Short mmCIF file of C-alpha atoms and ligand atoms in Angstrom, two decimals:
data_model
loop_
_atom_site.label_atom_id
_atom_site.label_comp_id
_atom_site.label_asym_id
_atom_site.label_seq_id
_atom_site.Cartn_x
_atom_site.Cartn_y
_atom_site.Cartn_z
CA UNK A 1 -218.64 -40.24 -133.27
CA UNK A 2 -218.76 -40.06 -129.36
CA UNK A 3 -217.59 -43.41 -127.27
CA UNK A 4 -220.28 -44.83 -125.41
CA UNK A 5 -218.76 -46.29 -121.82
CA UNK A 6 -220.65 -48.71 -119.41
CA UNK A 7 -219.11 -48.34 -115.45
CA UNK A 8 -220.21 -51.21 -113.03
CA UNK A 9 -220.04 -49.55 -109.33
CA UNK A 10 -221.26 -46.71 -107.88
CA UNK A 11 -217.79 -46.09 -105.23
CA UNK A 12 -215.47 -43.45 -104.75
CA UNK A 13 -213.68 -45.59 -108.05
CA UNK A 14 -216.41 -45.71 -110.42
CA UNK A 15 -218.12 -42.43 -110.36
CA UNK A 16 -214.22 -40.14 -110.13
CA UNK A 17 -213.32 -43.00 -113.19
CA UNK A 18 -216.95 -40.95 -114.34
CA UNK A 19 -216.42 -37.76 -113.85
CA UNK A 20 -213.01 -37.88 -116.31
CA UNK A 21 -214.96 -39.94 -118.79
CA UNK A 22 -217.83 -37.63 -118.75
CA UNK A 23 -215.94 -34.29 -118.47
CA UNK A 24 -213.94 -35.91 -121.40
CA UNK A 25 -216.71 -36.17 -123.52
CA UNK A 26 -217.69 -39.51 -123.88
CA UNK A 27 -220.91 -40.18 -122.78
CA UNK A 28 -221.25 -41.90 -119.25
CA UNK A 29 -223.89 -44.38 -117.90
CA UNK A 30 -222.61 -45.98 -114.01
CA UNK A 31 -224.63 -49.33 -113.55
CA UNK A 32 -225.22 -48.98 -109.51
CA UNK A 33 -227.29 -51.82 -107.38
CA UNK A 34 -228.35 -50.01 -104.13
CA UNK A 35 -230.89 -47.95 -104.35
CA UNK A 36 -227.89 -44.93 -103.59
CA UNK A 37 -224.44 -44.47 -104.28
CA UNK A 38 -221.37 -45.59 -101.91
CA UNK A 39 -222.74 -48.06 -100.21
CA UNK A 40 -220.54 -50.15 -100.13
CA UNK A 41 -216.61 -50.18 -98.15
CA UNK A 42 -216.90 -45.96 -100.19
CA UNK A 43 -219.10 -45.91 -97.07
CA UNK A 44 -217.69 -48.06 -94.10
CA UNK A 45 -214.03 -47.49 -94.04
CA UNK A 46 -211.69 -45.69 -91.98
CA UNK A 47 -212.37 -42.17 -93.30
CA UNK A 48 -208.36 -41.53 -94.02
CA UNK A 49 -206.57 -40.23 -97.46
CA UNK A 50 -203.10 -41.78 -97.32
CA UNK A 51 -200.27 -39.92 -97.41
CA UNK A 52 -198.16 -43.08 -98.83
CA UNK A 53 -196.34 -44.35 -95.72
CA UNK A 54 -196.75 -48.13 -95.97
CA UNK A 55 -196.11 -49.09 -99.60
CA UNK A 56 -194.13 -50.90 -101.40
CA UNK A 57 -192.10 -48.33 -103.23
CA UNK A 58 -192.39 -48.32 -107.21
CA UNK A 59 -195.31 -49.87 -106.70
CA UNK A 60 -199.31 -48.39 -108.55
CA UNK A 61 -199.75 -47.87 -104.85
CA UNK A 62 -196.67 -45.94 -103.89
CA UNK A 63 -197.75 -44.02 -106.57
CA UNK A 64 -201.37 -44.19 -106.89
CA UNK A 65 -201.67 -43.25 -103.66
CA UNK A 66 -200.00 -40.16 -103.94
CA UNK A 67 -200.99 -38.88 -106.78
CA UNK A 68 -205.19 -39.46 -105.53
CA UNK A 69 -203.93 -36.91 -102.09
CA UNK A 70 -203.24 -34.26 -103.10
CA UNK A 71 -205.79 -34.74 -106.26
CA UNK A 72 -208.40 -35.33 -103.04
CA UNK A 73 -207.36 -32.33 -101.10
CA UNK A 74 -207.47 -29.48 -104.27
CA UNK A 75 -211.42 -31.58 -105.37
CA UNK A 76 -212.07 -30.75 -101.41
CA UNK A 77 -211.49 -27.39 -101.44
CA UNK A 78 -213.27 -26.30 -105.38
CA UNK A 79 -216.76 -27.72 -103.62
CA UNK A 80 -216.08 -26.61 -100.49
CA UNK A 81 -215.72 -30.00 -98.95
CA UNK A 82 -213.42 -30.76 -95.05
CA UNK A 83 -210.37 -31.85 -95.08
CA UNK A 84 -208.27 -31.91 -92.50
CA UNK A 85 -205.25 -32.69 -91.92
CA UNK A 86 -205.33 -34.13 -88.02
CA UNK A 87 -201.53 -36.02 -88.08
CA UNK A 88 -201.05 -39.67 -88.58
CA UNK A 89 -198.37 -41.30 -85.42
CA UNK A 90 -196.82 -45.04 -86.12
CA UNK A 91 -196.07 -45.90 -83.35
CA UNK A 92 -193.60 -48.62 -82.14
CA UNK A 93 -194.11 -50.13 -79.19
CA UNK A 94 -191.64 -52.06 -77.21
CA UNK A 95 -187.78 -52.51 -78.98
CA UNK A 96 -189.67 -55.38 -81.45
CA UNK A 97 -190.63 -53.06 -83.74
CA UNK A 98 -188.46 -50.36 -84.21
CA UNK A 99 -187.01 -52.94 -87.14
CA UNK A 100 -190.17 -52.94 -89.30
CA UNK A 101 -190.54 -49.00 -87.92
CA UNK A 102 -187.25 -48.41 -89.47
CA UNK A 103 -189.13 -49.48 -93.03
CA UNK A 104 -192.29 -47.77 -92.93
CA UNK A 105 -189.85 -44.55 -92.40
CA UNK A 106 -187.56 -45.82 -95.33
CA UNK A 107 -190.79 -46.12 -97.63
CA UNK A 108 -191.89 -43.22 -96.63
CA UNK A 109 -188.92 -41.12 -97.80
CA UNK A 110 -188.87 -43.22 -101.10
CA UNK A 111 -192.17 -42.65 -101.69
CA UNK A 112 -192.06 -39.01 -101.35
CA UNK A 113 -194.25 -38.44 -97.85
CA UNK A 114 -194.75 -34.50 -97.19
CA UNK A 115 -193.62 -33.75 -93.70
CA UNK A 116 -192.67 -37.07 -92.30
CA UNK A 117 -190.39 -37.44 -89.03
CA UNK A 118 -189.04 -39.58 -86.96
CA UNK A 119 -189.10 -39.41 -83.66
CA UNK A 120 -187.27 -41.03 -80.62
CA UNK A 121 -187.64 -40.54 -77.42
CA UNK A 122 -191.33 -40.92 -75.36
CA UNK A 123 -191.30 -37.72 -74.45
CA UNK A 124 -191.47 -36.42 -78.14
CA UNK A 125 -194.85 -39.03 -79.20
CA UNK A 126 -195.88 -36.84 -76.19
CA UNK A 127 -195.43 -34.03 -77.73
CA UNK A 128 -197.46 -35.01 -80.53
CA UNK A 129 -199.28 -37.57 -78.69
CA UNK A 130 -199.88 -36.59 -75.12
CA UNK A 131 -202.16 -39.78 -73.86
CA UNK A 132 -199.91 -42.12 -76.06
CA UNK A 133 -196.76 -44.62 -74.84
CA UNK A 134 -194.53 -45.62 -77.06
CA UNK A 135 -190.89 -45.34 -77.80
CA UNK A 136 -190.84 -44.63 -81.54
CA UNK A 137 -192.89 -43.60 -84.00
CA UNK A 138 -193.17 -41.36 -87.83
CA UNK A 139 -195.22 -39.18 -88.04
CA UNK A 140 -197.37 -37.52 -91.07
CA UNK A 141 -198.54 -34.36 -90.96
CA UNK A 142 -200.61 -34.58 -93.23
CA UNK A 143 -202.04 -37.81 -93.34
CA UNK A 144 -205.96 -36.24 -93.15
CA UNK A 145 -209.37 -37.25 -91.94
CA UNK A 146 -212.30 -36.34 -95.32
CA UNK A 147 -216.15 -37.72 -95.89
CA UNK A 148 -216.03 -40.56 -99.10
CA UNK A 149 -219.75 -41.23 -99.11
CA UNK A 150 -219.63 -37.11 -99.20
CA UNK A 151 -217.06 -37.00 -102.01
CA UNK A 152 -218.08 -39.36 -104.19
CA UNK A 153 -221.88 -37.71 -104.08
CA UNK A 154 -219.92 -34.48 -105.18
CA UNK A 155 -218.27 -36.02 -107.99
CA UNK A 156 -221.75 -37.44 -108.80
CA UNK A 157 -223.05 -34.74 -109.85
CA UNK A 158 -220.30 -33.27 -112.17
CA UNK A 159 -220.50 -36.79 -113.58
CA UNK A 160 -224.24 -35.58 -114.15
CA UNK A 161 -223.77 -32.06 -115.27
CA UNK A 162 -221.73 -33.54 -117.81
CA UNK A 163 -224.07 -35.38 -119.06
CA UNK A 164 -223.56 -38.45 -117.88
CA UNK A 165 -226.11 -40.83 -116.51
CA UNK A 166 -226.02 -43.00 -113.31
CA UNK A 167 -228.98 -45.80 -112.43
CA UNK A 168 -228.70 -46.69 -108.53
CA UNK A 169 -231.47 -50.20 -108.36
CA UNK A 170 -229.57 -51.30 -111.74
CA UNK A 171 -228.07 -54.67 -111.43
CA UNK A 172 -226.08 -56.13 -113.68
CA UNK A 173 -226.35 -59.60 -114.07
CA UNK A 174 -225.17 -61.20 -117.62
CA UNK A 175 -221.83 -58.95 -120.03
CA UNK A 176 -221.42 -60.09 -123.57
CA UNK A 177 -219.09 -59.23 -126.42
CA UNK A 178 -220.16 -58.57 -129.52
CA UNK A 179 -219.28 -56.84 -132.72
CA UNK A 180 -216.54 -55.33 -131.08
CA UNK A 181 -219.13 -54.28 -128.89
CA UNK A 182 -220.30 -54.67 -125.07
CA UNK A 183 -224.52 -55.57 -124.53
CA UNK A 184 -224.88 -54.58 -120.97
CA UNK A 185 -227.87 -56.66 -118.79
CA UNK A 186 -230.02 -55.37 -115.69
CA UNK A 187 -233.34 -56.76 -114.78
CA UNK A 188 -234.93 -53.08 -116.63
CA UNK A 189 -232.23 -52.61 -119.60
CA UNK A 190 -230.05 -54.05 -121.99
CA UNK A 191 -227.26 -51.66 -123.19
CA UNK A 192 -223.92 -51.21 -126.37
CA UNK A 193 -221.50 -50.07 -124.38
CA UNK A 194 -217.59 -49.80 -126.75
CA UNK A 195 -216.09 -49.86 -123.36
CA UNK A 196 -217.26 -50.61 -120.37
CA UNK A 197 -215.11 -50.48 -116.99
CA UNK A 198 -215.92 -52.72 -113.81
CA UNK A 199 -215.52 -51.59 -111.07
CA UNK A 200 -218.08 -53.34 -108.99
CA UNK A 201 -214.77 -53.93 -104.99
CA UNK A 202 -216.75 -56.98 -103.47
CA UNK A 203 -218.18 -58.23 -106.36
CA UNK A 204 -215.68 -57.86 -109.04
CA UNK A 205 -214.85 -61.39 -109.78
CA UNK A 206 -218.19 -62.21 -109.86
CA UNK A 207 -218.46 -59.28 -112.43
CA UNK A 208 -215.24 -60.51 -113.64
CA UNK A 209 -216.55 -64.03 -114.89
CA UNK A 210 -220.02 -62.50 -116.85
CA UNK A 211 -217.12 -61.64 -119.80
CA UNK A 212 -214.73 -64.79 -118.75
CA UNK A 213 -211.79 -63.14 -117.78
CA UNK A 214 -209.69 -66.54 -114.74
CA UNK A 215 -211.68 -66.66 -111.62
CA UNK A 216 -208.44 -65.18 -109.62
CA UNK A 217 -207.66 -62.94 -107.72
CA UNK A 218 -210.59 -63.88 -105.79
CA UNK A 219 -213.08 -61.82 -103.63
CA UNK A 220 -211.72 -62.86 -100.17
CA UNK A 221 -213.89 -61.03 -97.53
CA UNK A 222 -212.64 -59.40 -94.67
CA UNK A 223 -214.17 -57.35 -92.52
CA UNK A 224 -212.98 -54.21 -90.31
CA UNK A 225 -215.05 -53.47 -87.22
CA UNK A 226 -214.98 -50.49 -85.23
CA UNK A 227 -216.07 -48.79 -81.41
CA UNK A 228 -216.83 -45.89 -80.78
CA UNK A 229 -215.34 -43.73 -78.08
CA UNK A 230 -217.46 -41.61 -75.51
CA UNK A 231 -216.45 -38.41 -76.19
CA UNK A 232 -215.19 -37.32 -73.06
CA UNK A 233 -212.69 -40.24 -73.46
CA UNK A 234 -212.16 -38.77 -77.32
CA UNK A 235 -210.12 -36.28 -75.59
CA UNK A 236 -207.54 -39.00 -75.59
CA UNK A 237 -205.72 -38.82 -79.78
CA UNK A 238 -205.70 -35.22 -80.84
CA UNK A 239 -205.40 -36.96 -84.50
CA UNK A 240 -204.90 -40.43 -85.60
CA UNK A 241 -202.37 -43.00 -83.44
CA UNK A 242 -201.24 -46.27 -85.86
CA UNK A 243 -200.10 -49.67 -84.92
CA UNK A 244 -196.74 -50.24 -86.43
CA UNK A 245 -197.94 -52.79 -89.30
CA UNK A 246 -197.50 -56.71 -89.03
CA UNK A 247 -195.98 -56.77 -92.76
CA UNK A 248 -196.84 -60.61 -93.15
CA UNK A 249 -200.14 -59.23 -93.69
CA UNK A 250 -201.50 -56.50 -95.99
CA UNK A 251 -204.52 -54.67 -93.52
CA UNK A 252 -202.91 -51.45 -91.12
CA UNK A 253 -204.02 -52.99 -87.16
CA UNK A 254 -206.41 -51.54 -85.42
CA UNK A 255 -206.01 -47.80 -84.84
CA UNK A 256 -207.24 -45.12 -83.72
CA UNK A 257 -208.93 -42.43 -85.64
CA UNK A 258 -210.65 -39.02 -85.37
CA UNK A 259 -212.58 -38.49 -88.10
CA UNK A 260 -213.54 -35.30 -90.45
CA UNK A 261 -216.50 -34.78 -87.90
CA UNK A 262 -214.53 -35.17 -84.84
CA UNK A 263 -215.89 -38.58 -83.65
CA UNK A 264 -212.50 -41.28 -82.78
CA UNK A 265 -212.78 -44.25 -83.54
CA UNK A 266 -210.81 -47.98 -82.62
CA UNK A 267 -210.52 -50.60 -85.30
CA UNK A 268 -210.65 -51.75 -88.40
CA UNK A 269 -209.68 -55.75 -86.48
CA UNK A 270 -209.37 -58.02 -89.43
CA UNK A 271 -211.55 -60.84 -89.28
CA UNK A 272 -213.28 -62.92 -92.06
CA UNK A 273 -217.14 -62.53 -93.58
CA UNK A 274 -219.77 -65.05 -94.52
CA UNK A 275 -220.57 -62.80 -96.86
CA UNK A 276 -219.64 -60.09 -99.01
CA UNK A 277 -221.67 -57.99 -97.71
CA UNK A 278 -220.77 -59.93 -94.66
CA UNK A 279 -220.62 -56.94 -91.71
CA UNK A 280 -222.03 -58.98 -88.56
CA UNK A 281 -221.12 -62.21 -88.09
CA UNK A 282 -225.29 -63.25 -88.45
CA UNK A 283 -224.82 -61.69 -91.93
CA UNK A 284 -224.25 -65.22 -93.88
CA UNK A 285 -224.01 -66.27 -97.44
CA UNK A 286 -223.46 -69.73 -97.66
CA UNK A 287 -222.69 -69.27 -101.22
CA UNK A 288 -219.94 -66.94 -100.80
CA UNK A 289 -218.63 -69.15 -97.74
CA UNK A 290 -218.52 -72.71 -99.40
CA UNK A 291 -216.47 -70.72 -102.58
CA UNK A 292 -214.36 -68.83 -100.15
CA UNK A 293 -213.80 -72.65 -98.70
CA UNK A 294 -214.22 -74.43 -101.56
CA UNK A 295 -210.98 -72.16 -103.26
CA UNK A 296 -207.72 -73.66 -103.75
CA UNK A 297 -206.00 -70.72 -102.24
CA UNK A 298 -208.24 -71.57 -99.19
CA UNK A 299 -205.40 -74.03 -97.08
CA UNK A 300 -202.61 -72.37 -97.85
CA UNK A 301 -204.09 -69.28 -96.40
CA UNK A 302 -204.99 -70.45 -93.41
CA UNK A 303 -201.45 -72.35 -92.69
CA UNK A 304 -200.03 -69.45 -92.59
CA UNK A 305 -202.38 -66.74 -90.75
CA UNK A 306 -203.90 -69.01 -88.88
CA UNK A 307 -202.01 -67.65 -84.86
CA UNK A 308 -203.07 -64.11 -86.54
CA UNK A 309 -206.96 -65.47 -87.30
CA UNK A 310 -208.07 -67.37 -84.14
CA UNK A 311 -206.10 -63.77 -82.09
CA UNK A 312 -208.28 -61.48 -84.74
CA UNK A 313 -211.72 -63.46 -84.19
CA UNK A 314 -211.32 -63.79 -80.45
CA UNK A 315 -210.83 -59.58 -80.25
CA UNK A 316 -214.19 -59.56 -82.23
CA UNK A 317 -215.71 -61.97 -79.76
CA UNK A 318 -214.08 -60.93 -76.86
CA UNK A 319 -214.34 -56.80 -76.69
CA UNK A 320 -212.31 -57.01 -73.52
CA UNK A 321 -209.64 -58.64 -76.27
CA UNK A 322 -209.87 -55.77 -77.95
CA UNK A 323 -209.90 -53.17 -75.97
CA UNK A 324 -206.07 -54.84 -74.84
CA UNK A 325 -205.19 -53.99 -77.63
CA UNK A 326 -206.45 -51.15 -78.60
CA UNK A 327 -205.36 -50.20 -74.55
CA UNK A 328 -201.32 -50.21 -75.67
CA UNK A 329 -201.64 -47.11 -77.14
CA UNK A 330 -203.56 -45.35 -75.05
CA UNK A 331 -203.19 -46.59 -71.37
CA UNK A 332 -205.44 -44.27 -69.74
CA UNK A 333 -207.99 -45.67 -71.96
CA UNK A 334 -210.60 -47.57 -69.73
CA UNK A 335 -212.92 -50.14 -71.73
CA UNK A 336 -216.10 -48.21 -70.94
CA UNK A 337 -215.02 -45.49 -72.94
CA UNK A 338 -214.90 -48.02 -75.71
CA UNK A 339 -218.87 -46.55 -75.68
CA UNK A 340 -221.02 -48.74 -78.63
CA UNK A 341 -220.83 -50.45 -82.30
CA UNK A 342 -219.50 -48.23 -85.18
CA UNK A 343 -220.65 -49.50 -88.59
CA UNK A 344 -218.18 -52.17 -89.90
CA UNK A 345 -217.17 -52.99 -93.38
CA UNK A 346 -216.17 -55.74 -95.69
CA UNK A 347 -212.54 -55.00 -97.12
CA UNK A 348 -212.80 -56.54 -101.41
CA UNK A 349 -209.11 -58.18 -100.44
CA UNK A 350 -207.80 -59.70 -104.02
CA UNK A 351 -206.40 -63.81 -103.25
CA UNK A 352 -204.73 -65.53 -105.53
CA UNK A 353 -204.54 -70.31 -105.95
CA UNK A 354 -202.23 -69.77 -103.93
CA UNK A 355 -203.31 -68.68 -100.87
CA UNK A 356 -201.36 -65.47 -101.39
CA UNK A 357 -203.02 -61.95 -100.65
CA UNK A 358 -202.93 -59.30 -103.46
CA UNK A 359 -200.99 -56.21 -102.15
CA UNK A 360 -200.65 -54.25 -105.11
CA UNK A 361 -204.25 -52.52 -107.58
CA UNK A 362 -204.54 -54.99 -110.08
CA UNK A 363 -206.76 -54.74 -113.43
CA UNK A 364 -206.94 -57.08 -116.30
CA UNK A 365 -208.17 -56.52 -119.46
CA UNK A 366 -210.88 -59.19 -121.15
CA UNK A 367 -211.64 -57.79 -124.80
CA UNK A 368 -213.64 -54.72 -124.45
CA UNK A 369 -213.44 -55.18 -120.57
CA UNK A 370 -211.47 -53.53 -118.04
CA UNK A 371 -212.16 -54.57 -114.64
CA UNK A 372 -209.72 -53.88 -111.04
CA UNK A 373 -209.66 -56.54 -109.94
CA UNK A 374 -207.74 -55.42 -106.07
CA UNK A 375 -208.68 -52.22 -105.02
CA UNK A 376 -208.55 -52.29 -101.51
CA UNK A 377 -206.65 -49.10 -98.29
CA UNK A 378 -205.82 -46.86 -99.70
CA UNK A 379 -208.50 -47.17 -103.23
CA UNK A 380 -210.81 -44.27 -101.83
CA UNK A 381 -207.20 -42.02 -101.13
CA UNK A 382 -206.32 -42.82 -104.77
CA UNK A 383 -208.96 -42.93 -106.92
CA UNK A 384 -209.18 -39.62 -108.80
CA UNK A 385 -205.47 -41.68 -109.38
CA UNK A 386 -206.56 -44.32 -109.83
CA UNK A 387 -208.74 -43.15 -112.47
CA UNK A 388 -206.35 -41.63 -114.67
CA UNK A 389 -204.64 -44.70 -114.91
CA UNK A 390 -207.21 -46.56 -116.19
CA UNK A 391 -208.42 -44.33 -118.74
CA UNK A 392 -204.79 -43.54 -120.07
CA UNK A 393 -203.45 -47.74 -119.71
CA UNK A 394 -207.10 -49.12 -120.60
CA UNK A 395 -209.26 -46.92 -122.67
CA UNK A 396 -206.89 -44.24 -124.61
C1 LIG B 1 -213.01 -50.92 -92.82
C2 LIG B 1 -212.48 -50.71 -94.41
C3 LIG B 1 -211.46 -49.22 -93.49
C4 LIG B 1 -211.19 -48.57 -94.92
N1 LIG B 1 -209.70 -47.56 -94.72
C5 LIG B 1 -209.93 -46.46 -95.92
C6 LIG B 1 -208.92 -45.30 -95.51
O1 LIG B 1 -209.42 -44.92 -94.06
N2 LIG B 1 -208.40 -44.70 -96.70
C7 LIG B 1 -208.74 -45.49 -98.04
O2 LIG B 1 -208.09 -44.81 -98.87
N3 LIG B 1 -208.89 -46.39 -98.63
C8 LIG B 1 -209.77 -47.09 -96.94
N4 LIG B 1 -210.27 -47.93 -97.39
C9 LIG B 1 -210.04 -49.34 -99.19
C10 LIG B 1 -211.02 -48.13 -99.46
O3 LIG B 1 -213.00 -48.23 -98.68
C11 LIG B 1 -212.19 -48.86 -101.24
O4 LIG B 1 -210.42 -49.17 -101.54
C12 LIG B 1 -213.05 -47.71 -101.80
O5 LIG B 1 -213.42 -47.65 -101.29
C13 LIG B 1 -212.94 -49.14 -103.15
O6 LIG B 1 -213.61 -48.57 -104.03
P1 LIG B 1 -215.00 -49.25 -105.02
O7 LIG B 1 -215.34 -47.27 -105.28
O8 LIG B 1 -213.49 -50.09 -105.52
O9 LIG B 1 -215.62 -50.50 -104.23
P2 LIG B 1 -216.87 -50.25 -103.32
O10 LIG B 1 -217.44 -48.72 -102.62
O11 LIG B 1 -217.30 -51.18 -102.93
O12 LIG B 1 -218.10 -49.87 -104.26
C14 LIG B 1 -217.99 -51.26 -105.50
C15 LIG B 1 -219.82 -50.69 -105.71
O13 LIG B 1 -219.84 -51.65 -107.11
C16 LIG B 1 -221.26 -51.89 -106.57
N5 LIG B 1 -222.04 -53.32 -107.32
C17 LIG B 1 -221.69 -54.69 -106.90
N6 LIG B 1 -221.02 -55.57 -108.03
C18 LIG B 1 -222.30 -54.86 -108.49
C19 LIG B 1 -222.69 -55.59 -110.38
N7 LIG B 1 -223.68 -56.61 -110.67
N8 LIG B 1 -224.21 -54.32 -110.54
C20 LIG B 1 -224.12 -52.33 -109.98
N9 LIG B 1 -223.41 -52.95 -109.14
C21 LIG B 1 -223.04 -53.55 -108.18
C22 LIG B 1 -221.35 -52.82 -105.42
O14 LIG B 1 -222.52 -52.44 -105.11
C23 LIG B 1 -221.20 -51.22 -104.80
O15 LIG B 1 -221.14 -50.02 -104.32
C24 LIG B 1 -211.11 -48.83 -96.51
C25 LIG B 1 -211.49 -50.22 -96.85
C26 LIG B 1 -212.80 -51.14 -95.12
C27 LIG B 1 -213.59 -52.50 -95.74
#
């Protein structure tokens, strides 16, 4: 008998999984609460296909990013979607960053990042990015720019072509296990499935609790804000320029990204969002904020990261401070080159009771329900490989 599988969430991970399962003959139904796919993390990110530089060798991120990048490139080729290998330079501006840069290089080599090069002099850096300032860098020419919303839509077409259903504007409000099957409830429907996979991003902890999963890890919504560069100043950046990230923090730091449609944006920073879908300071959910404040991990997190928090929040509120961060890498940048704020994204970052921010992808199994508890960057890059991993490890 054909297996019926429900997927909660119409971001790139849920749709990649639905495509894989529908292609293998399962009867798939996707529930997405918005009236369009890819409205949250998938449609509000940097659009970068990571080549696997940063991740701990042997981690799920390292393995699935490497496999996912190749699968995504092939998918884009097959569908005629843009996949622009503009390349990425991770730049150490001064000597204090050389140690962390060496660690990135070491991880990149272990992770098999293709065509990686180390550059040890400012002139070498400027051959790749003529306006960059720095003393050393690693260059990843295979890092690419894509349109993740367009990719998700193309995957969704394959789901439908294979007989899968995608129910938009269907928010899952309850799930219960009954006689070995899972009952999935929305305002308009009630379905039963042999298996359900939850890929609900910023709401993954909420949906997990429907079936009695542990409240931990909770989702900490972390907003990333961008500025667009003017078309004239965009000439200062050829591909992507990244800082050496702070190894104590799971975010990559404000960077310059030449996007797939040729514009250059700067960002994202990382500030706490006051709602799960809090795309600006004025979007506040008292419930979400209160739940974060009373989470046992709140105090340890603040104790550990308050300095960085104050710095990031100040740069969010004051353009001059944001500009100062960016200008470190491109000294010719003028404040007026940051022309306007671009749409922000909110990261779904899993957060433990002890205050730790989970680094790797994480999956939970509760009976017949599989829940992606942590799928932050590079989960868009890795989406097709995450789908294979979940299907093989949890659904076979
Ligand atoms: C600022 C920012 C920059 C990033 N940059 C990159 C990058 O350059 N490269 C990269 O690889 N990754 C990047 N990421 C990470 C990447 O965007 C995410 O890892 C990826 O999109 C996760 O996909 P997803 O499908 O799990 O989540 P989402 O895209 O968030 O999708 C989850 C979906 O579930 C739906 N949902 C939630 N609850 C319910 C419910 N109860 N019922 C029905 N539907 C529900 C939501 O509406 C949503 O559509 C970035 C993320 C952010 C925020």
